[in-house]
Coordinates of C-alpha atoms in Angstrom, one line a residue:
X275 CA 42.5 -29.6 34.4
X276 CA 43.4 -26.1 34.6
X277 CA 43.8 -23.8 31.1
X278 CA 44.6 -20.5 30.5
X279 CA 41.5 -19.2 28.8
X280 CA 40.7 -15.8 27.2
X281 CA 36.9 -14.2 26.8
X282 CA 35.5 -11.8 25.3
X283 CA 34.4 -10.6 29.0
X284 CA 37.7 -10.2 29.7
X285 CA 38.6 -8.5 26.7
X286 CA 36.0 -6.0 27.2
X287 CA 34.6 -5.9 30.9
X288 CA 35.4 -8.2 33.8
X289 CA 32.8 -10.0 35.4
X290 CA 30.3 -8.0 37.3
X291 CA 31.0 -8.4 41.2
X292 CA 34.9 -7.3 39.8
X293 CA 33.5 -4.1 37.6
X294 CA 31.1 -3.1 40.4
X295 CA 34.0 -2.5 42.8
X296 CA 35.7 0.0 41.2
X297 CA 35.5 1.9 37.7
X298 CA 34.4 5.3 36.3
X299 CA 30.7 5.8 37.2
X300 CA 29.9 8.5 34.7
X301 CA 31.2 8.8 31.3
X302 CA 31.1 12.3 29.8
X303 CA 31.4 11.1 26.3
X304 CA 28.2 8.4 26.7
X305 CA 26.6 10.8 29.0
X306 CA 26.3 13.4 26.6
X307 CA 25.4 11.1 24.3
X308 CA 22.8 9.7 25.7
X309 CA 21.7 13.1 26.5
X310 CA 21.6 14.2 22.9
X311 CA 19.8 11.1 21.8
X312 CA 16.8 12.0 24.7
X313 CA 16.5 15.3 23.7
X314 CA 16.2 14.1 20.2
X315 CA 12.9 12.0 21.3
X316 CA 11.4 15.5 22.5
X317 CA 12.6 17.3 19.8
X318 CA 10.8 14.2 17.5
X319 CA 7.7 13.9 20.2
X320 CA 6.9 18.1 20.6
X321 CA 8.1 19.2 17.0
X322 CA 9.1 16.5 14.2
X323 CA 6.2 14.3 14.7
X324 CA 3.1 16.7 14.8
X325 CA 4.3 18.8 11.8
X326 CA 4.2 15.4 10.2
X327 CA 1.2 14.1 10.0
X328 CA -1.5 16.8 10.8
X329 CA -3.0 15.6 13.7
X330 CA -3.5 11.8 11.9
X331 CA -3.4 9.0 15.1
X332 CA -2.5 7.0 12.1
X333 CA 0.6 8.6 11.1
X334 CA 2.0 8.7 14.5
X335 CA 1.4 4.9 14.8
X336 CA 3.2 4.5 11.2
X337 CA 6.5 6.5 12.4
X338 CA 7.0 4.0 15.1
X339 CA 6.5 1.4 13.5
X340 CA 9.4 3.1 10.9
X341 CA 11.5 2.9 14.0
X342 CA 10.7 -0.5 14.8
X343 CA 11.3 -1.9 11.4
X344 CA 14.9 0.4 11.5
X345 CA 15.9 -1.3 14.8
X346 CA 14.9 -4.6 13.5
X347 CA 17.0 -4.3 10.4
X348 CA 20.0 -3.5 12.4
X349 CA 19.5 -6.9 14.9
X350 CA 18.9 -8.9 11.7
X351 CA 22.3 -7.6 10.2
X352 CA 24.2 -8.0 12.6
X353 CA 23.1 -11.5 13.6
X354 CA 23.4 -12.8 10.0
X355 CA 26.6 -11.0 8.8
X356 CA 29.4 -13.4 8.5
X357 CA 31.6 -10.7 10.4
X358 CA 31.1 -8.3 12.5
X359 CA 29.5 -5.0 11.5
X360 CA 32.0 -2.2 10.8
X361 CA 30.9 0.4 13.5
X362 CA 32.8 3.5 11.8
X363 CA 31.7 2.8 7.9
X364 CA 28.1 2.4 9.0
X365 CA 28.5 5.7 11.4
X366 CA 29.2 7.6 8.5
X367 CA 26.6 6.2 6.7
X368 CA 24.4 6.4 9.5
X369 CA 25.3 10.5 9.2
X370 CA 24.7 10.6 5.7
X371 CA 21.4 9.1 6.3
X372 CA 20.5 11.6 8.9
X373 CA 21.7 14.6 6.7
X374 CA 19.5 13.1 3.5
X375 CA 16.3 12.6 6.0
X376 CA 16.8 16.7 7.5
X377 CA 17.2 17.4 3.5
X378 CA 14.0 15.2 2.2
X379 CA 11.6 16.5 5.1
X380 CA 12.2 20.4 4.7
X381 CA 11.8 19.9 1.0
X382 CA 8.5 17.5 1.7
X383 CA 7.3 20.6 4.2
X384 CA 8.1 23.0 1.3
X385 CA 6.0 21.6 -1.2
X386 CA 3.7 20.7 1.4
X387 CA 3.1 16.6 0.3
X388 CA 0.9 14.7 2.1
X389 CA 1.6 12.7 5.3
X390 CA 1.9 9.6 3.4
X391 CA 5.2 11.2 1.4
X392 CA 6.8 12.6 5.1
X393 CA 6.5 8.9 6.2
X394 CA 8.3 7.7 3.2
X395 CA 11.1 11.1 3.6
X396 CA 11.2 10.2 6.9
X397 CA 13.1 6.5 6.5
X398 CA 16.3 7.7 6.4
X399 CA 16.5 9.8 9.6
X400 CA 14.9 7.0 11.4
X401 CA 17.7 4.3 9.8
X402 CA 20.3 7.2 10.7
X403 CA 19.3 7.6 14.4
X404 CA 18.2 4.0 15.4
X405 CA 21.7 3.4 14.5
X406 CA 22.9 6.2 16.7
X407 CA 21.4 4.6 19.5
X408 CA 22.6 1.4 19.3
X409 CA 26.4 2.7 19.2
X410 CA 25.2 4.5 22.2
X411 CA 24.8 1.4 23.7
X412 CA 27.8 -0.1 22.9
X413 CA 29.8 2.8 24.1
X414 CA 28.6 2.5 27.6
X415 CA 29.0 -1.1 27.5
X416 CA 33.2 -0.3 27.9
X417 CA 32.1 1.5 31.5
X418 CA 31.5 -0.4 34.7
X419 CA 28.3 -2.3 35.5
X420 CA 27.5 0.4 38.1
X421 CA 28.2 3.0 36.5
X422 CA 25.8 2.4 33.6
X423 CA 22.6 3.1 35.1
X424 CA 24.2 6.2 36.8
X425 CA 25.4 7.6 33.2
X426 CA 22.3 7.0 31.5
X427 CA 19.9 8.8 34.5
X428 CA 22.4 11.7 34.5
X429 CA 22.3 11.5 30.7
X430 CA 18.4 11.3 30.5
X431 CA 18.3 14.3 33.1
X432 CA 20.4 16.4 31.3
X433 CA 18.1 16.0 28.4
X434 CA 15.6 17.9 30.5
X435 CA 17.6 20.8 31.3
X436 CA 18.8 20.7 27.6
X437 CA 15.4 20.9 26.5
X438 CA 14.0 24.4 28.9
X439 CA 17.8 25.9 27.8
X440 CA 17.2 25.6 23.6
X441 CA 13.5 25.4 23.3
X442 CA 13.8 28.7 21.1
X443 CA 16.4 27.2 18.5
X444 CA 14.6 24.1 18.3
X445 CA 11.4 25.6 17.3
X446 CA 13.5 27.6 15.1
X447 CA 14.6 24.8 12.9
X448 CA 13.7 21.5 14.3
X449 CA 13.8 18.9 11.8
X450 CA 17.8 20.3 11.8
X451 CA 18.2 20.1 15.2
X452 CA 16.7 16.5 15.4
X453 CA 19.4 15.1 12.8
X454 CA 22.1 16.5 14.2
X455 CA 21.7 15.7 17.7
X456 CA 21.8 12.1 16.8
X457 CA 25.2 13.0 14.9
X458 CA 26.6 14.5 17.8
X459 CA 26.3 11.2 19.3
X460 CA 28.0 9.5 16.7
X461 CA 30.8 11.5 17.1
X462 CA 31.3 11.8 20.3
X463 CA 31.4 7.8 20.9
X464 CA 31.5 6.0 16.9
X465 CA 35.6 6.4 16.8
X466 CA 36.4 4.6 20.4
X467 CA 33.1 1.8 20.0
X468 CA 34.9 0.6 16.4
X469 CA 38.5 0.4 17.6
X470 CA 37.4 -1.7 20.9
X471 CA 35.3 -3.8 19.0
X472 CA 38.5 -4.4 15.7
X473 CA 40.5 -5.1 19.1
X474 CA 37.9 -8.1 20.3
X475 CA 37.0 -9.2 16.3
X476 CA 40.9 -9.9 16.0
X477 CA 40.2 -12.8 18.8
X478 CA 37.5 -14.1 16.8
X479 CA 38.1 -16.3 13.7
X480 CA 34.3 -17.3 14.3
X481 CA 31.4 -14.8 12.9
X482 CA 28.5 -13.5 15.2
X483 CA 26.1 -15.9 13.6
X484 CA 28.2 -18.7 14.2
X485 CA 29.0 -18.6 18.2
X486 CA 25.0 -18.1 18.4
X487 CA 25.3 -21.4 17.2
X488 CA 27.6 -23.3 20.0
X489 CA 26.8 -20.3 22.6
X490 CA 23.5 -20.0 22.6
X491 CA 22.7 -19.2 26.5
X492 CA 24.8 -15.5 25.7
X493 CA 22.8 -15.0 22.5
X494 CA 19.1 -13.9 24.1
X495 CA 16.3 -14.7 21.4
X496 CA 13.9 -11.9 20.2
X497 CA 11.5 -14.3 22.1
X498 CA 13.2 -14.0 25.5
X499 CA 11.1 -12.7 28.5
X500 CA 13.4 -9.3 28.8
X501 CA 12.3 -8.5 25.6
X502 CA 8.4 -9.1 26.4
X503 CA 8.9 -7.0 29.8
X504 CA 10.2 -4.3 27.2
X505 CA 7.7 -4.0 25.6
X506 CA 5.1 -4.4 27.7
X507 CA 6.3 -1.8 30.1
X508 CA 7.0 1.0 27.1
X509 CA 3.4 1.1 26.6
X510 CA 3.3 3.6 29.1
X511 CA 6.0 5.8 27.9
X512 CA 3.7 5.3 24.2
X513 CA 0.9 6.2 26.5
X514 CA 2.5 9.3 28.4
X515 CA 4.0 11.2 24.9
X516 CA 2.3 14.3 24.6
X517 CA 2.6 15.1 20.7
X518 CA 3.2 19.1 20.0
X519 CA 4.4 21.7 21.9
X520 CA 3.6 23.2 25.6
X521 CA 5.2 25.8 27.1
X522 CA 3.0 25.7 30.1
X523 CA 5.3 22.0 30.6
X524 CA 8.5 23.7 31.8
X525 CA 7.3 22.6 35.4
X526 CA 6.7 18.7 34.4
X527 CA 10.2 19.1 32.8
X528 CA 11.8 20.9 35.9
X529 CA 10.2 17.7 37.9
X530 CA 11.2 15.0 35.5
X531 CA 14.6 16.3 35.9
X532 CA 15.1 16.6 39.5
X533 CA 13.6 12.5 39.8
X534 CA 16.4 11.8 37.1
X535 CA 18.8 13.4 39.2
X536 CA 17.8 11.5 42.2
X537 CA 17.7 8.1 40.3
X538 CA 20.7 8.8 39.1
X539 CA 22.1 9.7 42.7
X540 CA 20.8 6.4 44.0
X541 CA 22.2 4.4 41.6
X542 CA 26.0 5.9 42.3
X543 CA 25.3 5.3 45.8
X544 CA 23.7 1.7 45.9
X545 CA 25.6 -1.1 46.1
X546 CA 23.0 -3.8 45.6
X547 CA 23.3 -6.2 42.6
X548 CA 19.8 -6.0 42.2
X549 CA 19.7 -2.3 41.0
X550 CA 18.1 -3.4 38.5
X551 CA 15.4 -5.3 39.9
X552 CA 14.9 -2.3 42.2
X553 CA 14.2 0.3 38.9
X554 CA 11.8 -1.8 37.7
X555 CA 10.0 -2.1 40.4
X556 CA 9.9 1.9 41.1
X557 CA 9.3 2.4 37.4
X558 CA 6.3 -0.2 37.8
X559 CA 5.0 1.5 40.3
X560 CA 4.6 5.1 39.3
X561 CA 3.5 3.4 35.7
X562 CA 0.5 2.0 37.7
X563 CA -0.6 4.9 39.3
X564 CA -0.5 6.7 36.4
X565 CA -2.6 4.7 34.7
X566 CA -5.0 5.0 36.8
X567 CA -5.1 8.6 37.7
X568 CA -5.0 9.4 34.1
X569 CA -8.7 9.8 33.8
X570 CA -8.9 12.1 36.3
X571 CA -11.6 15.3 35.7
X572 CA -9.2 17.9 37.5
X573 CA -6.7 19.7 36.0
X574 CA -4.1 19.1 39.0
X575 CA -4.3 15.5 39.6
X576 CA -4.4 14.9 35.6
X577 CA -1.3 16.7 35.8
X578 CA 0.2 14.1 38.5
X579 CA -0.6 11.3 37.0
X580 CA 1.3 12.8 33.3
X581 CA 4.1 13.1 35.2
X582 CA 4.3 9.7 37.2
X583 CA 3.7 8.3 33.7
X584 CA 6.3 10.3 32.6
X585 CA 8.8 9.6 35.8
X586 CA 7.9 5.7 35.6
X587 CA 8.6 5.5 32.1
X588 CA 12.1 7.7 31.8
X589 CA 12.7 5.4 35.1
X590 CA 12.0 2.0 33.0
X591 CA 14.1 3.9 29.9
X592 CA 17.1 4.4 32.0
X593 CA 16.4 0.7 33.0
X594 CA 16.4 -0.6 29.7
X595 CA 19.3 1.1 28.4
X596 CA 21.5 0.2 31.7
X597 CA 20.2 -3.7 31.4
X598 CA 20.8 -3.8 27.1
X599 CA 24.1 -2.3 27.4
X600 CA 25.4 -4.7 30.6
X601 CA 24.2 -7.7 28.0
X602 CA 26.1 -6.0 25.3
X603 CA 29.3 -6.0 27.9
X604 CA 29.3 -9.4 28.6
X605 CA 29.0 -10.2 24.8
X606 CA 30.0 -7.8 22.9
X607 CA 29.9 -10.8 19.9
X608 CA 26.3 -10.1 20.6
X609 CA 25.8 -6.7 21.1
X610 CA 24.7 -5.1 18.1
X611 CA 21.7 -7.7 18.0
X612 CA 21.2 -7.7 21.8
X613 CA 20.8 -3.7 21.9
X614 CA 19.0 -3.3 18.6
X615 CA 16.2 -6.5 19.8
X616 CA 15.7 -4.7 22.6
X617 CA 15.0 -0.9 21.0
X618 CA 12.8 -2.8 18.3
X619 CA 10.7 -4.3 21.6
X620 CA 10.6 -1.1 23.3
X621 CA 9.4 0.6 20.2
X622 CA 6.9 -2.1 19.5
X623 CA 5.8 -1.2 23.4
X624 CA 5.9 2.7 22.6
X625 CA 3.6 2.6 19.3
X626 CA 1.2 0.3 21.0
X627 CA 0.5 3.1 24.1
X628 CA 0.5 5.7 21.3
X629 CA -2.7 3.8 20.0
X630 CA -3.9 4.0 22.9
X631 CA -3.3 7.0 24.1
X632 CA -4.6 8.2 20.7
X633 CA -8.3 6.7 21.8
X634 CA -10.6 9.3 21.0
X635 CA -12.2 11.3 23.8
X636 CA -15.5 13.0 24.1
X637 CA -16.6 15.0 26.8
X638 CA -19.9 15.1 25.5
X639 CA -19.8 11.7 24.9
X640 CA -20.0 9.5 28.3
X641 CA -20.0 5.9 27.1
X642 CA -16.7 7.0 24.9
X643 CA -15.0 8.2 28.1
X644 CA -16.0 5.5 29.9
X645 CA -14.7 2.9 27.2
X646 CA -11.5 4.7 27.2
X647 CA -11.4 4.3 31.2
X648 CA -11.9 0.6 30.4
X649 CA -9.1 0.6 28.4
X650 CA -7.0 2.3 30.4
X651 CA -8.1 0.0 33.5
X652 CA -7.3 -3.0 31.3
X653 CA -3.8 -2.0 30.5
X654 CA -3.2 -1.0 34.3
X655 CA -4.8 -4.7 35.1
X656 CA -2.3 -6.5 32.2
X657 CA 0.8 -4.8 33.5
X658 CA 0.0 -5.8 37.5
X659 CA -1.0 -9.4 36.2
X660 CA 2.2 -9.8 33.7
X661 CA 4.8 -8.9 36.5
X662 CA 2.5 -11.0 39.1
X663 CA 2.0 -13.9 37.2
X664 CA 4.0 -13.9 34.4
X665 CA 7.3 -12.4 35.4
X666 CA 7.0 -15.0 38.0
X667 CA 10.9 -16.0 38.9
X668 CA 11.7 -13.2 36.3
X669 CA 14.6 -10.9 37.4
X670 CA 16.4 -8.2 35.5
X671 CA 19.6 -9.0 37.4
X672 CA 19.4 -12.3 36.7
X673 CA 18.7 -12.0 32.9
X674 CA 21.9 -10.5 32.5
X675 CA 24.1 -12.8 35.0
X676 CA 22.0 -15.2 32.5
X677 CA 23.7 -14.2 29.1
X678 CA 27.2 -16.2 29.5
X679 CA 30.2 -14.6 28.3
X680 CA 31.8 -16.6 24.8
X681 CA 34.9 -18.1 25.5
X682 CA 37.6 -18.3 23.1
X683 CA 36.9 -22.6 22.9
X684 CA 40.2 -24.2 23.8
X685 CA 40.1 -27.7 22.2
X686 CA 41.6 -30.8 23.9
X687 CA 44.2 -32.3 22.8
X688 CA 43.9 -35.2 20.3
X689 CA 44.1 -38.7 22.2
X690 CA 42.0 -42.2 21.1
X691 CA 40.6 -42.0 24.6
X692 CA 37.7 -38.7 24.0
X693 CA 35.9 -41.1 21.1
X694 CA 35.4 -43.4 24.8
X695 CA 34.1 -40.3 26.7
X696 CA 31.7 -39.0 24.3
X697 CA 30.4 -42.5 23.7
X698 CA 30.1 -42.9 27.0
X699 CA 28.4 -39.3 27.7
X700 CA 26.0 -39.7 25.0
X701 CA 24.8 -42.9 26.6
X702 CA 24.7 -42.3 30.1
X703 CA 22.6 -38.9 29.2
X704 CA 20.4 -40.3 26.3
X705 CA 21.7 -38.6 23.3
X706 CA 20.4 -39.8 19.7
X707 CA 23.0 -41.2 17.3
X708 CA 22.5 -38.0 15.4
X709 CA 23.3 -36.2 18.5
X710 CA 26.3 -38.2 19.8
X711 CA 28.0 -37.3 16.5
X712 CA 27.2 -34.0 16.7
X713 CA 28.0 -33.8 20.7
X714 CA 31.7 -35.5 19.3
X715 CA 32.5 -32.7 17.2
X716 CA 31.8 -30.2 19.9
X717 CA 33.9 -32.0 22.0
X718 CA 36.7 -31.7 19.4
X719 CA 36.4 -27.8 19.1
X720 CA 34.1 -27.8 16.2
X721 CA 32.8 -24.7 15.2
X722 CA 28.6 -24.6 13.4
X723 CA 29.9 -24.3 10.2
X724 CA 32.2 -27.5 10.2
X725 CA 29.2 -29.2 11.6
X726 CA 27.1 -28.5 9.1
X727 CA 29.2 -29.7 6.5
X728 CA 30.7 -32.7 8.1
X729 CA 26.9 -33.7 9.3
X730 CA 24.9 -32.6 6.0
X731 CA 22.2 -30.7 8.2
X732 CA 20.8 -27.2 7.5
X733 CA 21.7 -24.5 10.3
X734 CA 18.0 -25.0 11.8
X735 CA 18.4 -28.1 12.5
X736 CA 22.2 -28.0 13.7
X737 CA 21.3 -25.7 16.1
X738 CA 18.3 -27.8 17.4
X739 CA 20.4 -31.0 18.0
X740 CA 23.3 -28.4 19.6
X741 CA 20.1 -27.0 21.9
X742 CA 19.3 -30.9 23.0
X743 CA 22.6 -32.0 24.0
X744 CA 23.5 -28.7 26.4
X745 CA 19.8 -29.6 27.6
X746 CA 20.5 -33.5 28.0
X747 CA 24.0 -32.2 29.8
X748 CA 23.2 -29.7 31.7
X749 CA 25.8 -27.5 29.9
X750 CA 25.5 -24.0 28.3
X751 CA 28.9 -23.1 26.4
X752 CA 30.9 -25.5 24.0
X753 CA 33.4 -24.6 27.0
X754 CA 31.6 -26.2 29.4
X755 CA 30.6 -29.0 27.1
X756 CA 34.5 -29.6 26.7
X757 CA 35.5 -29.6 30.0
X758 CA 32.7 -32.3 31.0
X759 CA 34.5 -34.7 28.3
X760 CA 37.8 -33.9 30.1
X761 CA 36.6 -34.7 33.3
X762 CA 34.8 -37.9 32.3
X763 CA 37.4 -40.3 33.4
X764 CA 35.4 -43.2 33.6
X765 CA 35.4 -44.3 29.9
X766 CA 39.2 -43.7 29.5

């Protein structure tokens, strides 16, 4: 039976093979701000962190995991909140936060209080710019598929060239520079992200929290295998940071920013749907061979291998960005948790290689440069063995054709005859009597509240029996689920 449906796809990006077609494929307003946002991670890599904690490995682990704990704050939130978040309200707290953090950090520096007290003055800025980021995301989630990864890359490369051009000022004053990049990019893209998202809420009588419930195939779990890539691979970029200062690096950056510019140049010109797939694998690639060049004794080929650590892990950044925001597009119900999940994995990833990389090193000292080779060895060995073995099947391109865009449900009409069809449904696929009366309310529309209530279950265990009946079906939206009652004839 046909019916005039409405999603939130629709609302805010057509389906993929449509979006690919045509489209802008560069954004100024997202480009710049994801340019801002990298140059903020060198500003916070060469300047913020190191006058921070003194050299302390430590400390440098602590800040992100500060990150990691602001990004999962933000996925939490949004996931439980009744309604969606308010994107403008919490920019401008999200500002404020910044502004405090700049404030509490030069006064921490001027008194000159121990690293412990910068971690704790640090909190805000990291709150303030996580948020940043994941507005960042949602903003290019309004551009076409294609053009994603082609903003980001440009974005990323700009960074670079930002960087050689206002080294000066940011040594000047960078704790300043480092919260206001991060509210440049609230500006430029905050006002536009919260009117398109009031726009799709108004379609929604249904919070976040709730369609997780009856959608959960568009609704990826922090557990999901995306996530686990994420991480995994940001070890390397963890690995690759070089904390302080070097001005002998302008010719890394000068390098890093014409492989950007290619990347990004091969992305506006590819047309394959597996762009994705095709990044990681590069990324992968130049991730391996860093790893295991990086104990090299020469100066030059130590050199190389910084740099295709470097390459491979802006490569996988650009990835993840592209990939979070695409999710975030075909969901947008979603996105806030989807993009902030997947910045708390690739911090998780980041802080792990900064452990690593923080492995002490003594010339002098063979077996603890040889243990540190072993190390490094073992991390080369996990990544080859994860995408081997455990990505097995595993495709980027496919995760995000995976997350199903939430339709707007469009209940049948009332008639004796569905009580039939989901009786019948439920026996011909083995439901439980728990499960048949919770597969009849889905049938009737029923949002996870209602079934709750009417059923007397806790949310847990609503969503478990609403996970076994799309299983026992073979369905993944309450859409779906709907239509098969429709079409089940047989018991009418």
């Amino acid at each position: 039976m046909d019916r005039a449906r409405k999603t939130e796809g629709d609302a805010g990006m057509r389906e993929r093979g449509d979006a690919d077609g045509g489209g802008r494929l560069v954004d100024a307003r997202c480009l710049t701000a994801v340019c801002a946002l990298s140059l903020s991670t060198f500003v916070q890599n060469g300047y913020v962190y190191p006058a921070s904690s003194s050299g302390e490995s430590w400390s440098l682990v602590a800040y992100g995991a500060l990150y990691t704990l602001a990004f999962a704050f933000w996925a939490a939130l949004a996931h439980r909140r009744t309604r969606w978040l308010p994107v403008a309200r919490l920019s401008v707290l999200a500002a404020a936060l910044l502004a405090l953090g700049a404030i509490a950090q030069i006064a921490a520096h001027a008194v000159g209080l121990p690293s412990a007290d910068l971690l704790a003055a640090f909190a805000p800025l990291a709150l303030g710019r996580s948020w940043a980021v994941v507005v960042a995301g949602l903003a290019l989630s309004s551009i076409a598929p294609r053009g994603v990864p082609v903003t980001v890359a440009a974005g990323v490369g700009a960074s670079y060239a930002a960087l050689l051009a206002l080294k000066p000022l940011i040594a000047a004053a960078p704790v300043i520079v480092y919260a206001l990049l991060p509210m440049l990019a609230l500006a430029l893209v905050a006002r536009p992200v919260d009117a398109a998202r009031r726009e799709l809420s108004s379609l929604w009588s249904t919070s976040p929290s709730e369609l997780a419930l009856t959608n959960p195939s568009s609704f990826p779990s922090p557990g999901n295998r995306l996530f686990a890539c994420i991480a995994l691979f940001e070890v390397a970029f963890g690995f690759s940071i070089q904390f302080g200062a070097d001005a002998a690096a302008w010719q890394q950056d000068v390098a890093a920013l014409v492989a950007l510019a290619l990347v990004a140049a091969w992305c506006a010109r590819t047309r394959l749907h597996s762009r994705e797939d095709a990044l990681f694998y590069l990324s992968g690639l130049l991730v391996v061979f860093g790893f295991f060049a990086s104990s090299a004794s020469t100066a030059f080929v130590s050199g190389v291998s910084q740099g295709a650590l470097s390459v491979g892990a802006q490569t996988f950044s650009v990835l993840t960005w592209a990939t979070l925001a695409i999710i975030a597009a075909r969901n947008p119900a979603g996105g806030i948790t989807a993009l902030a999940t997947g910045f708390c994995a690739s911090n998780v990833g980041a802080t792990a290689g900064v452990a690593l990389g923080g492995f002490p090193v003594g010339a002098q000292d063979a077996a603890l440069a040889d243990a540190r080779l072993l190390a490094l060895a073992l991390v080369a060995v996990a990544l080859v063995a994860y995408v081997w073995i455990g990505l097995r099947g595993f495709s980027f391109s496919d995760a995000i054709q995976g997350v199903l865009p939430v339709e707007v449900v469009a209940a049948p009409a009332p008639e004796a005859a569905i009580e039939a069809r989901c009786a019948h449904l439920a026996a011909a696929h083995g439901l439980t009597e728990r499960e048949g009366e919770v597969f009849a309310l889905l049938a009737r529309g029923r949002n996870g509240a209602f079934i709750q209530e009417e059923c007397r279950v806790t949310r847990n265990t609503a969503k478990t029996h609403i996970r076994h009946i799309y299983q026992k079906l073979n369905v993944h939206t309450q859409q779906e689920l709907i239509d098969l009652v429709e079409a089940d004839r047989s018991a009418g």
